[in-house]
Every structure is written in C-alpha cells, then in structure tokens.
Short mmCIF file of C-alpha atoms and ligand atoms in Angstrom, two decimals:
data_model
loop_
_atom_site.label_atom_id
_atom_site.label_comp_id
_atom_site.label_asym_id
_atom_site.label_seq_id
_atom_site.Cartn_x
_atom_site.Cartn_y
_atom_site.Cartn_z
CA UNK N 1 -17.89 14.89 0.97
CA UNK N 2 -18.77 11.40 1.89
CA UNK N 3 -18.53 10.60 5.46
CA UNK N 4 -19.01 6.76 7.28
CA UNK N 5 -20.92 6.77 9.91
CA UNK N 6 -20.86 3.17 12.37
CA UNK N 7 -22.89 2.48 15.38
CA UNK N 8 -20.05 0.43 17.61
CA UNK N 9 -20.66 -2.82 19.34
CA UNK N 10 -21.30 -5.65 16.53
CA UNK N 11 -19.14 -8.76 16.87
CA UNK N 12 -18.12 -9.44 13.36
CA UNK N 13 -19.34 -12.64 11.72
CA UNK N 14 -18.78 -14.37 8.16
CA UNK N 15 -16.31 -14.02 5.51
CA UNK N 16 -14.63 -11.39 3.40
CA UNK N 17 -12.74 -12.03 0.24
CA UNK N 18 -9.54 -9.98 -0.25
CA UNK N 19 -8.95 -7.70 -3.21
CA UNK N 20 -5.53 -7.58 -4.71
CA UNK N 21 -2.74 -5.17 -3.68
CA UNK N 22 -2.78 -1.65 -4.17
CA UNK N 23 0.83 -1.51 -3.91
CA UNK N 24 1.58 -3.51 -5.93
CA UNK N 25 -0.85 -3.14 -8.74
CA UNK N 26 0.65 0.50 -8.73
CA UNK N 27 3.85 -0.36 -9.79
CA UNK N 28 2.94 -2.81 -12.08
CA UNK N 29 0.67 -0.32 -13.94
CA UNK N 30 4.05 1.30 -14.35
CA UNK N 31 5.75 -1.47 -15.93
CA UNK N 32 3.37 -1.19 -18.73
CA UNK N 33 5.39 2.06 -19.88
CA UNK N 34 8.24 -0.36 -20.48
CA UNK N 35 6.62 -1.97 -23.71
CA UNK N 36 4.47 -0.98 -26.72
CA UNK N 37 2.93 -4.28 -26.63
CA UNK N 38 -0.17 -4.94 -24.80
CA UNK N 39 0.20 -5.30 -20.87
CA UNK N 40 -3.27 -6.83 -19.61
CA UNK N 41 -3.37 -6.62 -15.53
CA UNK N 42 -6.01 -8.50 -13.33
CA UNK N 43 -6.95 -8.62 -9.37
CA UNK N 44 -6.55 -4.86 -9.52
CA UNK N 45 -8.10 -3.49 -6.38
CA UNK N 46 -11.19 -0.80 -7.32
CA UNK N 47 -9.63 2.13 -5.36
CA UNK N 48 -8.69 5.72 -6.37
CA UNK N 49 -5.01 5.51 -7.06
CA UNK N 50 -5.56 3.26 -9.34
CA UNK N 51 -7.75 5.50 -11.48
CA UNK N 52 -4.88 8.01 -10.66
CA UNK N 53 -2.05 5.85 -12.20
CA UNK N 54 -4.19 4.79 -15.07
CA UNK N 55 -4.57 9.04 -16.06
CA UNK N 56 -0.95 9.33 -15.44
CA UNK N 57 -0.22 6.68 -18.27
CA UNK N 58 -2.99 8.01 -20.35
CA UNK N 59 -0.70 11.66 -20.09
CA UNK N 60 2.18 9.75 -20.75
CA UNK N 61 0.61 8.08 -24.28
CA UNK N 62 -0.98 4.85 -22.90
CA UNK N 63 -4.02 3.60 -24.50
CA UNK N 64 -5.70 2.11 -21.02
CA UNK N 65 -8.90 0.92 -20.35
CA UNK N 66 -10.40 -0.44 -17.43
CA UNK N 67 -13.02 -3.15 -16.74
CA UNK N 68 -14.96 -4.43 -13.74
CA UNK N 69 -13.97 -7.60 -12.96
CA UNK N 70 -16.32 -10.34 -10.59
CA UNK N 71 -17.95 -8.78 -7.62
CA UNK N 72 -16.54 -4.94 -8.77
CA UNK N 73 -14.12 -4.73 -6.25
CA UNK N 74 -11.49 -5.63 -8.59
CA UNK N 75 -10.70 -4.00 -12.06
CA UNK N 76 -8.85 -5.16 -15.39
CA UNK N 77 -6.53 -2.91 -17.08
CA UNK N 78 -5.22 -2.97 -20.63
CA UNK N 79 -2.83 -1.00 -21.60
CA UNK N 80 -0.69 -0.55 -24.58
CA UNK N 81 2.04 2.41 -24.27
CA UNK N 82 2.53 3.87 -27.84
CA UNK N 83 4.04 6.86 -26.32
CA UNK N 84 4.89 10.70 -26.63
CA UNK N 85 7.07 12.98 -27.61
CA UNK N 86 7.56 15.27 -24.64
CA UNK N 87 6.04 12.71 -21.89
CA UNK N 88 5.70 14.36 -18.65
CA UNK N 89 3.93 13.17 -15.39
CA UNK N 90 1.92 16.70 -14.53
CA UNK N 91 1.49 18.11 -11.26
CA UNK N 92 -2.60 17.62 -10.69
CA UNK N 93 -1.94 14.20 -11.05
CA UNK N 94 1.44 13.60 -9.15
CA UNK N 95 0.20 15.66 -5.80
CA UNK N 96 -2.66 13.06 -5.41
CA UNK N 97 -0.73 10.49 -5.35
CA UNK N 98 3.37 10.28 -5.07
CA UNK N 99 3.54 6.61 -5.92
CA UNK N 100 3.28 8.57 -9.84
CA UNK N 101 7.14 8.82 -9.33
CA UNK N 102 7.13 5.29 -10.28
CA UNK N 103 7.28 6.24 -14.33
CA UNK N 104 10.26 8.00 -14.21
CA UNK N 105 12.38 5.16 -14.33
CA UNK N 106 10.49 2.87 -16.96
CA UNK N 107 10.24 6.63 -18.97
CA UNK N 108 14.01 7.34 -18.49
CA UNK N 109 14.58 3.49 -19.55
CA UNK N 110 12.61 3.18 -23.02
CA UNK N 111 12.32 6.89 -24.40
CA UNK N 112 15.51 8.34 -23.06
CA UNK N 113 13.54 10.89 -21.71
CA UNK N 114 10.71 12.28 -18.77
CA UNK N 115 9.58 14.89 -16.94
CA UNK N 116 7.76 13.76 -13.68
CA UNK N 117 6.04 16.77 -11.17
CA UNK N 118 7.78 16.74 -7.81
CA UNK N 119 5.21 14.85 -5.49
CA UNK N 120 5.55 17.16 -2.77
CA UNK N 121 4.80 17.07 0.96
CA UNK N 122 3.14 14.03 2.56
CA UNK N 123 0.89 14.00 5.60
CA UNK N 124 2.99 11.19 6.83
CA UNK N 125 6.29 12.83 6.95
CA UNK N 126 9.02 14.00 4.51
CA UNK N 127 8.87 11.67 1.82
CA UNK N 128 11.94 13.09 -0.70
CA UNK N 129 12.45 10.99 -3.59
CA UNK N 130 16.93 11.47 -3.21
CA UNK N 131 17.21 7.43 -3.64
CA UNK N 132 15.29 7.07 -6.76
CA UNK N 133 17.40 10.56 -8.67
CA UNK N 134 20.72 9.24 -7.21
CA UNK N 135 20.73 5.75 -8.39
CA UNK N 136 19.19 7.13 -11.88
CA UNK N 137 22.21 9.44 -11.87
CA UNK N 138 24.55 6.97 -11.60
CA UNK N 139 22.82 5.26 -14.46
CA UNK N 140 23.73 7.93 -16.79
CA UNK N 141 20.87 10.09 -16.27
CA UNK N 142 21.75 13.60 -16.77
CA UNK N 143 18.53 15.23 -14.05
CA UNK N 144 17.51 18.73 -13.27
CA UNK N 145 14.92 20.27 -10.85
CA UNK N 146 13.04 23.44 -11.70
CA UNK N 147 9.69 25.03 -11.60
CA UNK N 148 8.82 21.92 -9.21
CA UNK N 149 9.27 19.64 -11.44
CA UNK N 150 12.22 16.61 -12.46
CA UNK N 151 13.53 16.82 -16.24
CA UNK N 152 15.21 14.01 -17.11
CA UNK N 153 17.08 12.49 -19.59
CA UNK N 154 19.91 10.00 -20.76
CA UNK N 155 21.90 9.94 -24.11
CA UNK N 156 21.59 6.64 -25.62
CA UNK N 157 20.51 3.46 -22.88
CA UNK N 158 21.17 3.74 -19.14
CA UNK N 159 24.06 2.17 -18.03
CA UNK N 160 23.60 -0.97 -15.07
CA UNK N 161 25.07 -0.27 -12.02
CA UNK N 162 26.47 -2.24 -8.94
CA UNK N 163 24.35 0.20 -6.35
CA UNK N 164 23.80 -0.08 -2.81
CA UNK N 165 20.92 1.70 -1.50
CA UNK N 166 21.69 4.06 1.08
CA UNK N 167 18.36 3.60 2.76
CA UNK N 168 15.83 1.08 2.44
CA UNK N 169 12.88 1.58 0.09
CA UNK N 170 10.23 0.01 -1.40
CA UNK N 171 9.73 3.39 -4.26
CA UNK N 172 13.56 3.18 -4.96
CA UNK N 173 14.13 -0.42 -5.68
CA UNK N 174 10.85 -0.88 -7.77
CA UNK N 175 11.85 2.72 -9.86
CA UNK N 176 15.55 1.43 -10.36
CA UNK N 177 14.64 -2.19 -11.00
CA UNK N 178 12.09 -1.06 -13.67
CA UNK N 179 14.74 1.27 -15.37
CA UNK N 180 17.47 -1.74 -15.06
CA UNK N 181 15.00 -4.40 -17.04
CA UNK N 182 15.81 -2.00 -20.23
CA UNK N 183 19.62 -0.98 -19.41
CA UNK N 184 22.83 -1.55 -20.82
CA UNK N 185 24.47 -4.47 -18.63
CA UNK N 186 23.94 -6.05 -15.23
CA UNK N 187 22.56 -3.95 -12.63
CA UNK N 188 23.05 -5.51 -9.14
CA UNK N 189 20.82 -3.68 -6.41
CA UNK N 190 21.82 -4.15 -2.89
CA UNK N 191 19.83 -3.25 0.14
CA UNK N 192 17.00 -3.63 -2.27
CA UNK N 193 13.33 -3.71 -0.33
CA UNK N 194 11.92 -7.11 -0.17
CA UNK N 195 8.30 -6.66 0.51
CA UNK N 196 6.18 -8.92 -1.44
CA UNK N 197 4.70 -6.36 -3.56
CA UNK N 198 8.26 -5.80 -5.39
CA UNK N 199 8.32 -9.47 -5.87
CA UNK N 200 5.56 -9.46 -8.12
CA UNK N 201 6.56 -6.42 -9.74
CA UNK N 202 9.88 -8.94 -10.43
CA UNK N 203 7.38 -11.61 -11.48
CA UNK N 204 5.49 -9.24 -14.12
CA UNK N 205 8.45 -7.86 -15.39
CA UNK N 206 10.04 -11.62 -16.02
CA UNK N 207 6.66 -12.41 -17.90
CA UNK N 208 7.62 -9.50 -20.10
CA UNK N 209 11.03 -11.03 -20.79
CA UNK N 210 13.19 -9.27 -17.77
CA UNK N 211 16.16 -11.19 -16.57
CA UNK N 212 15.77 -11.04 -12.42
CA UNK N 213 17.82 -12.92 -10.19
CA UNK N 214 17.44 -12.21 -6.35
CA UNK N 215 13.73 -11.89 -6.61
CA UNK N 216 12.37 -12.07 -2.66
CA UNK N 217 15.85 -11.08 -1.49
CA UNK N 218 17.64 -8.13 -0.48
CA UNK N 219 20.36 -8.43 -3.81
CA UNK N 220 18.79 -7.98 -7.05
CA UNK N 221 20.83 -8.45 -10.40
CA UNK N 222 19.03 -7.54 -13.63
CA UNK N 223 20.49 -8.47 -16.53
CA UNK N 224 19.29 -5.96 -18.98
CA UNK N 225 17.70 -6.73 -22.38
CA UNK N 226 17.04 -4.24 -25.75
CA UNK N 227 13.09 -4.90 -25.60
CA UNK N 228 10.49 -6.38 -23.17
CA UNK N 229 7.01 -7.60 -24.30
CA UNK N 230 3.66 -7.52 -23.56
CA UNK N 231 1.87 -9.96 -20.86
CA UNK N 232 -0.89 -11.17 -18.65
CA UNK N 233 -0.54 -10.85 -15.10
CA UNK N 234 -2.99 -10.90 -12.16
CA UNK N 235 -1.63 -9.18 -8.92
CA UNK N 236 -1.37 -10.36 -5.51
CA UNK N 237 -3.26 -10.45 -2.88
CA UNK N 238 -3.78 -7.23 -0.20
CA UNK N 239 -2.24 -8.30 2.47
CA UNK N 240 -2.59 -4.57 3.90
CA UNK N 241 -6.51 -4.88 3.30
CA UNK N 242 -6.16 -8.42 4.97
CA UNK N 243 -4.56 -7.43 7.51
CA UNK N 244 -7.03 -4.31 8.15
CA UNK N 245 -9.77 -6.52 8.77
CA UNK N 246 -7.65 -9.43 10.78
CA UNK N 247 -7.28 -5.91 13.18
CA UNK N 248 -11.15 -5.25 12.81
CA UNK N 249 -11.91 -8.68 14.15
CA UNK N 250 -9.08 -8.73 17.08
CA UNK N 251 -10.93 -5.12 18.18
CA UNK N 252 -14.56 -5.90 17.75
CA UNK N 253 -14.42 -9.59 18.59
CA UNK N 254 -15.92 -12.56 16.37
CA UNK N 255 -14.80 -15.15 13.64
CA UNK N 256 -14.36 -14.43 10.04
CA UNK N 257 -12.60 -16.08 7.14
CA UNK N 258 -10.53 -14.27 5.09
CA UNK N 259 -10.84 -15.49 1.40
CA UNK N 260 -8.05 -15.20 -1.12
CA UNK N 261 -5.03 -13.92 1.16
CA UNK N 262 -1.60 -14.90 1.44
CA UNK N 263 -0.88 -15.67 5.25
CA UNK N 264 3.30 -15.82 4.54
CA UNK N 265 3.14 -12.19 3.63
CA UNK N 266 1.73 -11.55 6.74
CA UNK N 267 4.14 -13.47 9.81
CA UNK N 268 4.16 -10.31 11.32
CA UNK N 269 1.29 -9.47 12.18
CA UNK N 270 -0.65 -13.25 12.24
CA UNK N 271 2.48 -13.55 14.87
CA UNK N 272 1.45 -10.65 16.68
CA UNK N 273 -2.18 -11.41 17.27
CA UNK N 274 -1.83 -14.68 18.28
CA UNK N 275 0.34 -13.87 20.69
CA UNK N 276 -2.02 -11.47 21.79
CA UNK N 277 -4.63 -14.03 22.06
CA UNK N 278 -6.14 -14.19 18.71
CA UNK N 279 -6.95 -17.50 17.69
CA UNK N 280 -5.43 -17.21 13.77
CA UNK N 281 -6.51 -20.94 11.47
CA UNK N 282 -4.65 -21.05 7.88
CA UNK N 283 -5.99 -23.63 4.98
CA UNK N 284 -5.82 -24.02 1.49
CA UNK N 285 -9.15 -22.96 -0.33
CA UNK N 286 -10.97 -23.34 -3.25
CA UNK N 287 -10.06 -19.91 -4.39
CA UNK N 288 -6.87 -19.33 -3.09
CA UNK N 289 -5.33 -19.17 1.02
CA UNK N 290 -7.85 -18.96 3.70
CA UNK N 291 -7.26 -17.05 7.02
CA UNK N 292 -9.54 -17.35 9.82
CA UNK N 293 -9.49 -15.32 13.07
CA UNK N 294 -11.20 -15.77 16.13
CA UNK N 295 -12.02 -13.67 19.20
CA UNK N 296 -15.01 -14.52 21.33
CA UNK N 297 -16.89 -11.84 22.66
CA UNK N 298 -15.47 -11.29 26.38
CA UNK N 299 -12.30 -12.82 25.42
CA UNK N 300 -9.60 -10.57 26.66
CA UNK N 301 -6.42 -9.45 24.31
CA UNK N 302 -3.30 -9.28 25.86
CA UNK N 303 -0.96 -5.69 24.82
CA UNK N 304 1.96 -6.58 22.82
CA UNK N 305 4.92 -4.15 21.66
CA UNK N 306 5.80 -3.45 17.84
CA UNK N 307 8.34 -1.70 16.10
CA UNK N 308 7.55 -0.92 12.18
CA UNK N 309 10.45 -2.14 9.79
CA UNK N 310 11.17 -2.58 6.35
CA UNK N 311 10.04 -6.16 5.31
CA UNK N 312 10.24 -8.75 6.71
CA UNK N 313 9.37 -6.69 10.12
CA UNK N 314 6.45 -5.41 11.05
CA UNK N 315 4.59 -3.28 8.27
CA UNK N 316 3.99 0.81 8.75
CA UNK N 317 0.87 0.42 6.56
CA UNK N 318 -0.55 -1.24 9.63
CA UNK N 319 0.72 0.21 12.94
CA UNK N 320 -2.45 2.76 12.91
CA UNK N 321 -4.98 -0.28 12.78
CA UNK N 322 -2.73 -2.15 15.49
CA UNK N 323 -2.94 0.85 17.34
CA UNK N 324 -6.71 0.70 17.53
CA UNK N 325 -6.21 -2.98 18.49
CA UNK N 326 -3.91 -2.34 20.80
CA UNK N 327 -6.61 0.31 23.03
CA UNK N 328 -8.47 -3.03 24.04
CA UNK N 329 -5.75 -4.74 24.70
CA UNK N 330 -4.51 -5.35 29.06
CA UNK N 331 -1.83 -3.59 29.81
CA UNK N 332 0.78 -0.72 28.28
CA UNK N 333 1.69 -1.14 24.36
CA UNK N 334 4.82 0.66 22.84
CA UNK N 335 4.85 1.22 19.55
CA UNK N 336 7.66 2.58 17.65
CA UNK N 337 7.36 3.89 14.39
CA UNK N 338 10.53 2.85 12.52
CA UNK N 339 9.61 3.97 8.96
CA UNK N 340 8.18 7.39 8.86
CA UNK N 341 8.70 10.69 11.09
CA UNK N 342 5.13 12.02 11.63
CA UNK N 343 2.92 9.22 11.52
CA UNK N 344 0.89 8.89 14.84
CA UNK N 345 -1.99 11.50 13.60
CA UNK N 346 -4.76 9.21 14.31
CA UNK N 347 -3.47 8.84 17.79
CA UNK N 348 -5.12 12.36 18.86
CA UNK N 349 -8.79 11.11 17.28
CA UNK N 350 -8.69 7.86 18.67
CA UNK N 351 -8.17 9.53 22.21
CA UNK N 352 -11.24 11.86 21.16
CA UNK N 353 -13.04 8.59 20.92
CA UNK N 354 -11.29 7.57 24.51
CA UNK N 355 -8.53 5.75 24.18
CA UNK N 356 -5.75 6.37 26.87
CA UNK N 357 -2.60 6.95 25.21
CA UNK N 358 0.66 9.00 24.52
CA UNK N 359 3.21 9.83 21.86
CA UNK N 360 6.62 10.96 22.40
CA UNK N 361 8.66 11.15 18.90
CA UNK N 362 8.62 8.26 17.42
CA UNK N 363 6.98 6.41 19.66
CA UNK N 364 3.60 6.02 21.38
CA UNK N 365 2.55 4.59 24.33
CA UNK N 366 -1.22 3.07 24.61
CA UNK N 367 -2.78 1.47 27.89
CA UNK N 368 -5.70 -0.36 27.60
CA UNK N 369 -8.47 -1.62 27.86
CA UNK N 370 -10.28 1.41 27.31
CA UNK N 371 -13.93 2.24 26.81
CA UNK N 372 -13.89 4.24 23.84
CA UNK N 373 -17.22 6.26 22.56
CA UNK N 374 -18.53 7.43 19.57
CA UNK N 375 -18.07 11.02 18.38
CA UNK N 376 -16.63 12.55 14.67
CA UNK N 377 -13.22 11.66 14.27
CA UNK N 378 -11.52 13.27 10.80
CA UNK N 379 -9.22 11.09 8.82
CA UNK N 380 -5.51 12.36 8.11
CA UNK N 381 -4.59 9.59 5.61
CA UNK N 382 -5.19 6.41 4.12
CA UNK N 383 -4.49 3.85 7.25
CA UNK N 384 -5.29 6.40 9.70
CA UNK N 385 -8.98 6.11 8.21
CA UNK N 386 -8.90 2.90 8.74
CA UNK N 387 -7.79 2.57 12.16
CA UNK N 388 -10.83 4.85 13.07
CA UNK N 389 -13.10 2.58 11.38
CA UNK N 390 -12.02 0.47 13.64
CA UNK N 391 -12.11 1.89 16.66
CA UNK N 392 -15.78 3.08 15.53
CA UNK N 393 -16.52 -0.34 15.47
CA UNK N 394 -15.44 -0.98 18.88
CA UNK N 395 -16.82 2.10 20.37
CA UNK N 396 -20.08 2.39 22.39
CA UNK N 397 -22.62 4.12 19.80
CA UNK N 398 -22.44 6.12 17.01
CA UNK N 399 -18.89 7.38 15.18
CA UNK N 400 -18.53 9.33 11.89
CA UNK N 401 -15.19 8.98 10.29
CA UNK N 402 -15.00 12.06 8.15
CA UNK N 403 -12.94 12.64 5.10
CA UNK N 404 -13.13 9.11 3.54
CA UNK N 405 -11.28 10.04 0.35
CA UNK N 406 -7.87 9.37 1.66
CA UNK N 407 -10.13 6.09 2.93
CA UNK N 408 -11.04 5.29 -0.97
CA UNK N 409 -7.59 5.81 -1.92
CA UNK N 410 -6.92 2.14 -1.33
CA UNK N 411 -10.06 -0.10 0.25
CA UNK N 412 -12.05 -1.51 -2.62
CA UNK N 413 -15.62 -1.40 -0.99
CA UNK N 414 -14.74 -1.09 2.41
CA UNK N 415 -17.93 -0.67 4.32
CA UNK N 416 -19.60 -3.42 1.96
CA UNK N 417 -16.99 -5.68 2.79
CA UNK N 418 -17.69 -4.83 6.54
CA UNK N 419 -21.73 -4.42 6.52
CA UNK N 420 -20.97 -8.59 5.07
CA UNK N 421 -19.64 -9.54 8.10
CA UNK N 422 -22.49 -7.82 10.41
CA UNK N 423 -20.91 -4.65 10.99
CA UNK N 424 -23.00 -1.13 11.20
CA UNK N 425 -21.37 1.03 8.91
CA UNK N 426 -23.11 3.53 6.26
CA UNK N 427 -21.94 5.53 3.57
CA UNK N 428 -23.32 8.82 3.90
CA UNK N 429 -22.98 12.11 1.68
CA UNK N 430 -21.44 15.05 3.09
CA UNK N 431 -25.00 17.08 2.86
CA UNK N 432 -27.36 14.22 4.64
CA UNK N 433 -24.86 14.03 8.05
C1 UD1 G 1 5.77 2.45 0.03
C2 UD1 G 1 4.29 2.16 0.14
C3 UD1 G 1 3.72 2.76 1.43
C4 UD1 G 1 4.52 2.24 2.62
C5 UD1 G 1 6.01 2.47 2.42
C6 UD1 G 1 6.86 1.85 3.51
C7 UD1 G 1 3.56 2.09 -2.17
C8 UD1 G 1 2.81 2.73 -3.28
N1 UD1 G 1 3.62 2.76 -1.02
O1 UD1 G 1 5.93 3.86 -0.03
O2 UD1 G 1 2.35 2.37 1.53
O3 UD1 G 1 4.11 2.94 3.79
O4 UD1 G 1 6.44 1.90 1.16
O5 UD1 G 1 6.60 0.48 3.61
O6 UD1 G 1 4.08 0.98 -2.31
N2 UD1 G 1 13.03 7.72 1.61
C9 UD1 G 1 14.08 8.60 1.44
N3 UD1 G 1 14.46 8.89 0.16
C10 UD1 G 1 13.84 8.35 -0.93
C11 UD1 G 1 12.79 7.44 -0.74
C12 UD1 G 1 12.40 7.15 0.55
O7 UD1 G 1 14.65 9.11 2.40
O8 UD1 G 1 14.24 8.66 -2.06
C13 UD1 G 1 12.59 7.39 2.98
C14 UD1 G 1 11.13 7.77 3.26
O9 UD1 G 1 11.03 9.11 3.65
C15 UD1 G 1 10.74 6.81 4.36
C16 UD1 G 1 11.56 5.55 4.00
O10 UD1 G 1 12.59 5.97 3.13
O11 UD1 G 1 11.17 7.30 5.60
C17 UD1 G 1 10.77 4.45 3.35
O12 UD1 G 1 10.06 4.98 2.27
P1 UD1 G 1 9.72 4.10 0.97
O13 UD1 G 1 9.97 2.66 1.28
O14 UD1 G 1 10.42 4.71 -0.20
O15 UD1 G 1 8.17 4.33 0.84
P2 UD1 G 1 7.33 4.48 -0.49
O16 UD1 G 1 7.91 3.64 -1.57
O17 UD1 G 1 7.07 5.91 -0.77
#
C-alpha cells in the first residue's frame, strides 16, 4: 500500500495548474447512459473514481475508452451506451464508490429498467439514498429493495413531476434531473442543489438536446424530450483540488498561481482566507482564470469561524483542509459541520501531529498557532488525506500519511503537483517505508 511521506517546513513556490472536477465529471459520465450516440468528455481529472464510473458503464453496456490527455493528469472518455438487457450496477463496483447511484436515474429514464447495488455505509456518516428513490417514485417508478440491492423499473416513460426536495442534495437533484431530461412532461425541481458541478451537468445535458431552465438556481424545470444525442463536452474546473492547495499555501506559507480555476466557484473560501490574512490576486489567463495566493513566511493568519452549507456556503469537501489551516491560525476557530454527521476523523491525527483542538458533535473547536510534528498519521477518507498532507507540510520533520487510496480517489497527481511548487513529498510503496 502506497504511503506519502513529507519532510515539513518548505514554503511553497510556483504554479500549479488545476485538473477538472471530479464531481462533476462523475455525473456527467452518467449522462452518457442517456444516449446511444457517442458522448466524448474532456478535462476529466486522472483519479480512481473515474476509472470506477467508467467499469460501472462498461457493466451497464457502454463501449468506453479512455485517453491521456496533455500533462496525464487529465483523461478523455468516449463513450457510446448501446446497452443491456438486464443492466445492473453490481456491488464490487458500487461499495467503492456511492456516487455509482448516479445511473439509476438515466437507466430508469431510457430502458425502463435498473438494478443498482445499495452503496452502503460511508466513513463520513449515514449517507441513505431516500431522496433519489422518493422522487423516482413519484415519477412512476415502481422500486424494491432486496438482497442489498435496488430493482427498479417503470412501465412506459417516467412521468415529470412538480417535486420539492425534502433535503438538500447535490446526488438527488443530478439523479432526478438526469431521469427528467428523458420524461414525459415538465419536471420542476425545487430545493434543487446549486453547486457548480450540477450546472455543468445542466450544460452537458443541454448540448445533448435537454430542455433546462433554472440552471445555477435552486428551481429547475426540465422540459422532457423522446431522445437526447450525443456531444462534446469538457468539464469544469476542480475547484475542490483548487481550493486544497489555496489551503496548502495559507498553512505552509509562500506564493503560487493557480492555473485554470474558476475563482466565482470559490467566494467562500477566497473570502475566508483573505480575511484571514491571505493575500488572494484573480486575472484572466492565457489558459483560463488565474488565482494567486500569498503568505510570506512569518506572516501570521488570523482564526476565522466556518459553518459547512449546501452551495453557495461554505463547502464540506473542504472543512478538513481548513481545519489544518486553521491550527496555525491566532486564536480559537469553530467549525461546524453542517452537511454530514461524522466527519471530524482527521481531527484525532492532526492532534497526533500536535494540533490543539476539540470536537463536540458537530462541531470542533481548534486553537492555534500550534507547533505540530511529524509522525504517521492514517487517512480515513478522501479530504481527510488531504488535510494531513497538509498539516505534514507544515509540521517540523518528517510525516507519513498512510492509506493514500482514499487520497487517489480524487487528486490527479497530487504530490507531483506539490513536489512543482517546492514541496517535500514522496510516493513510497507500502514495503520500502
Ligand atoms: C456530493 C459530493 C460530495 C460532497 C457532498 C456534499 C459528489 C460525487 N459527491 O455527495 O463530495 O461532500 O455532495 O456537498 O458530487 N442525504 C439524505 N438522503 C439522500 C441523499 C442525501 O439524507 O437521499 C443527506 C446526506 O446524508 C447528507 C446530505 O443529504 O447529510 C447531503 O448529501 P448529498 O448532497 O446528497 O451528497 P452526495 O451527493 O452524496
């Protein structure tokens, strides 16, 4: 098992380009299911769940390949979905990765039919998937659970809906949204999730002849059509992984340019680091939006509060890496988790590593600044990893972040991104630690 070892201390210096969104390359893959025609997909990030969602399609009668693209970070997919007769999203697949729930509705939509493995627990929290069956129900979608997994199927098209989500959700609207493309009416979705990832799901989905009005908001009305086509669409940029390393930078100190980024999908946090002390520059580049951040070495950060919210607020995907920030900042940080029930997991490794802090609930407490030092910290899941990283780049000496894969998951080259920008981080193989 690969492990990452970093010897702390290194301002970071120079630029990193941005790969495009995980999160919203996955549901785009998805989309593909919608159409036999030929769905070609760029600015994919190189990550595992990718390669997950691609097998899932493949099980599900997609002919998919996919192709380096530039520097490798990024992949192209091309996918055609022929289809099959009894498609069905198995188990091996769906436990690595829940986002797979994401075919049910574009199955349910275009073959009438799917069965799609329970995804199971999640080391975040409970993570039940009630909003995406309910709203399918109501669609006409006749849906039974057994042997762990969900067999569904409609008679005939699914009917639109006027449906107000009960809860907000990013899984829910892009499932529903995908299914309404191909149903019988006008859907309207209300309380829909507005991140920016379901916008270009919107975007990809009007390419393939979709009729979305609301796109961006919290109302979405799909107007639904007999037959979407095929398409080219690149996917946007990170703004997770951008974020990630704007955190990296704030911790460790220095100045680096983020290439290819989109700074409005990020007020939040841009907001949140300026105010504690960041210096944040944004300008047009030659290859997309630019984002530089600066913090001189000796500069102090000032602690700030968040709360994690649906967009607009303040993203859960990054409240571990603010975290680590948050250890060097002056003073006491609260940070309320808004999303998810059990998601503070890499607060008890970075106190192994010496930060001072406390969690209560939802909430977590963090006084700073602290002089954290090396040691083996473990990864729980995908942003925890990353927070360590971060704090490993911070800390005095040598840190090994252990169990990477949830780490490879969703950063496309992570420590070669970082080792560009001066950092001291390795790869290493689970036998040579
Ligand atoms: C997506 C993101 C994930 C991010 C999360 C919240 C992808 C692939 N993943 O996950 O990185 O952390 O949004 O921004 O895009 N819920 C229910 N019932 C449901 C569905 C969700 O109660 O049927 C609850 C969840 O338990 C959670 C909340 O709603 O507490 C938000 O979850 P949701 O927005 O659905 O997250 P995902 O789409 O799974």
């Amino acid at each position: 098992m690969d492990r990452l070892v970093i010897q702390g201390g290194q301002a970071l210096r120079g630029r990193i380009r941005v790969s495009g969104a995980k999160n919203a390359a996955l549901p785009c893959l998805a989309a593909a299911l919608l159409t036999p025609d030929a769905v070609v997909l760029s600015n994919l990030p190189a990550v595992a769940d990718i390669r997950t969602m691609v097998k899932v399609l493949q099980a599900l009668g997609t002919d998919a390949t996919l192709e380096p693209q530039g520097e490798g970070f990024e992949l192209t997919a091309k996918l055609a979905c022929t289809g099959s007769d009894d498609p069905k999203a198995p188990y091996d697949l769906v436990k690595t990765m829940r986002a797979s729930i994401l075919v049910l509705g574009p199955l349910l939509a275009r073959f009438g039919k799917a069965t799609v493995s329970l995804p199971g627990g999640c080391a975040i929290g409970a993570r039940p998937v009630n909003l995406h069956l309910e709203a399918l129900e109501r669609m006409g979608a006749v849906i039974e659970i057994s042997h762990g997994y969900i067999h569904a199927s409609v008679q005939g098209r699914l009917k639109a809906i006027d449906h107000a989500f009960t809860k907000v959700s990013v899984g829910a609207t892009e499932n529903i949204l995908m299914a309404a493309a191909l149903a019988e009416g006008t859907t309207v979705l209300r309380n829909a999730a507005q991140e920016p990832e379901i916008g270009d799901l919107a975007q990809l989905l009007v390419k393939m002849g979709a009729q979305i009005e609301g796109i961006g908001t919290g109302t979405l009305t799909i107007t639904g059509v007999e037959r979407l086509h095929g398409c080219e669409h690149a996917v946007i940029p990170d703004r997770i992984e951008a974020g990630t390393y704007l955190c990296a930078v704030a911790a460790a100190c220095g100045d680096v340019v983020l290439d290819r980024c989109e700074p409005e999908h990020l007020r939040a946090l841009l907001d949140l680091l300026e105010r504690s002390g960041c210096v944040i520059t944004e300008r047009e580049g030659q290859d997309g939006r630019q984002l530089r951040i600066q913090r001189e070495c000796g500069q102090k950060l000032r602690s700030k509060d968040i709360t994690t919210l649906p967009y607009p607020g303040f993203p859960t995907d990054l409240q571990a890496q603010v975290m680590a920030v948050m250890t060097q900042a002056c003073g006491i940080s609260v940070i309320n988790e808004g999303i998810f029930e059990n998601r503070f997991q890499h607060a008890m490794e970075l106190e192994r590593l010496g930060a001072n802090l406390r969690t209560d609930g939802h909430t977590a407490i963090v006084a700073g600044p602290a002089k954290l030092t090396g040691c083996t910290v473990m990864a729980t899941d995908l942003r925890a990893s990353a927070a360590l990283v971060i704090a490993g780049l911070v800390a005095a000496g040598e840190t090994v972040v252990d169990r990477i894969y949830h780490l490879d998951r969703g950063y496309a080259g992570l420590e070669k991104k970082l080792q560009g920008v001066g950092a001291r981080i390795e790869r290493v193989g689970g036998g040579r630690v």
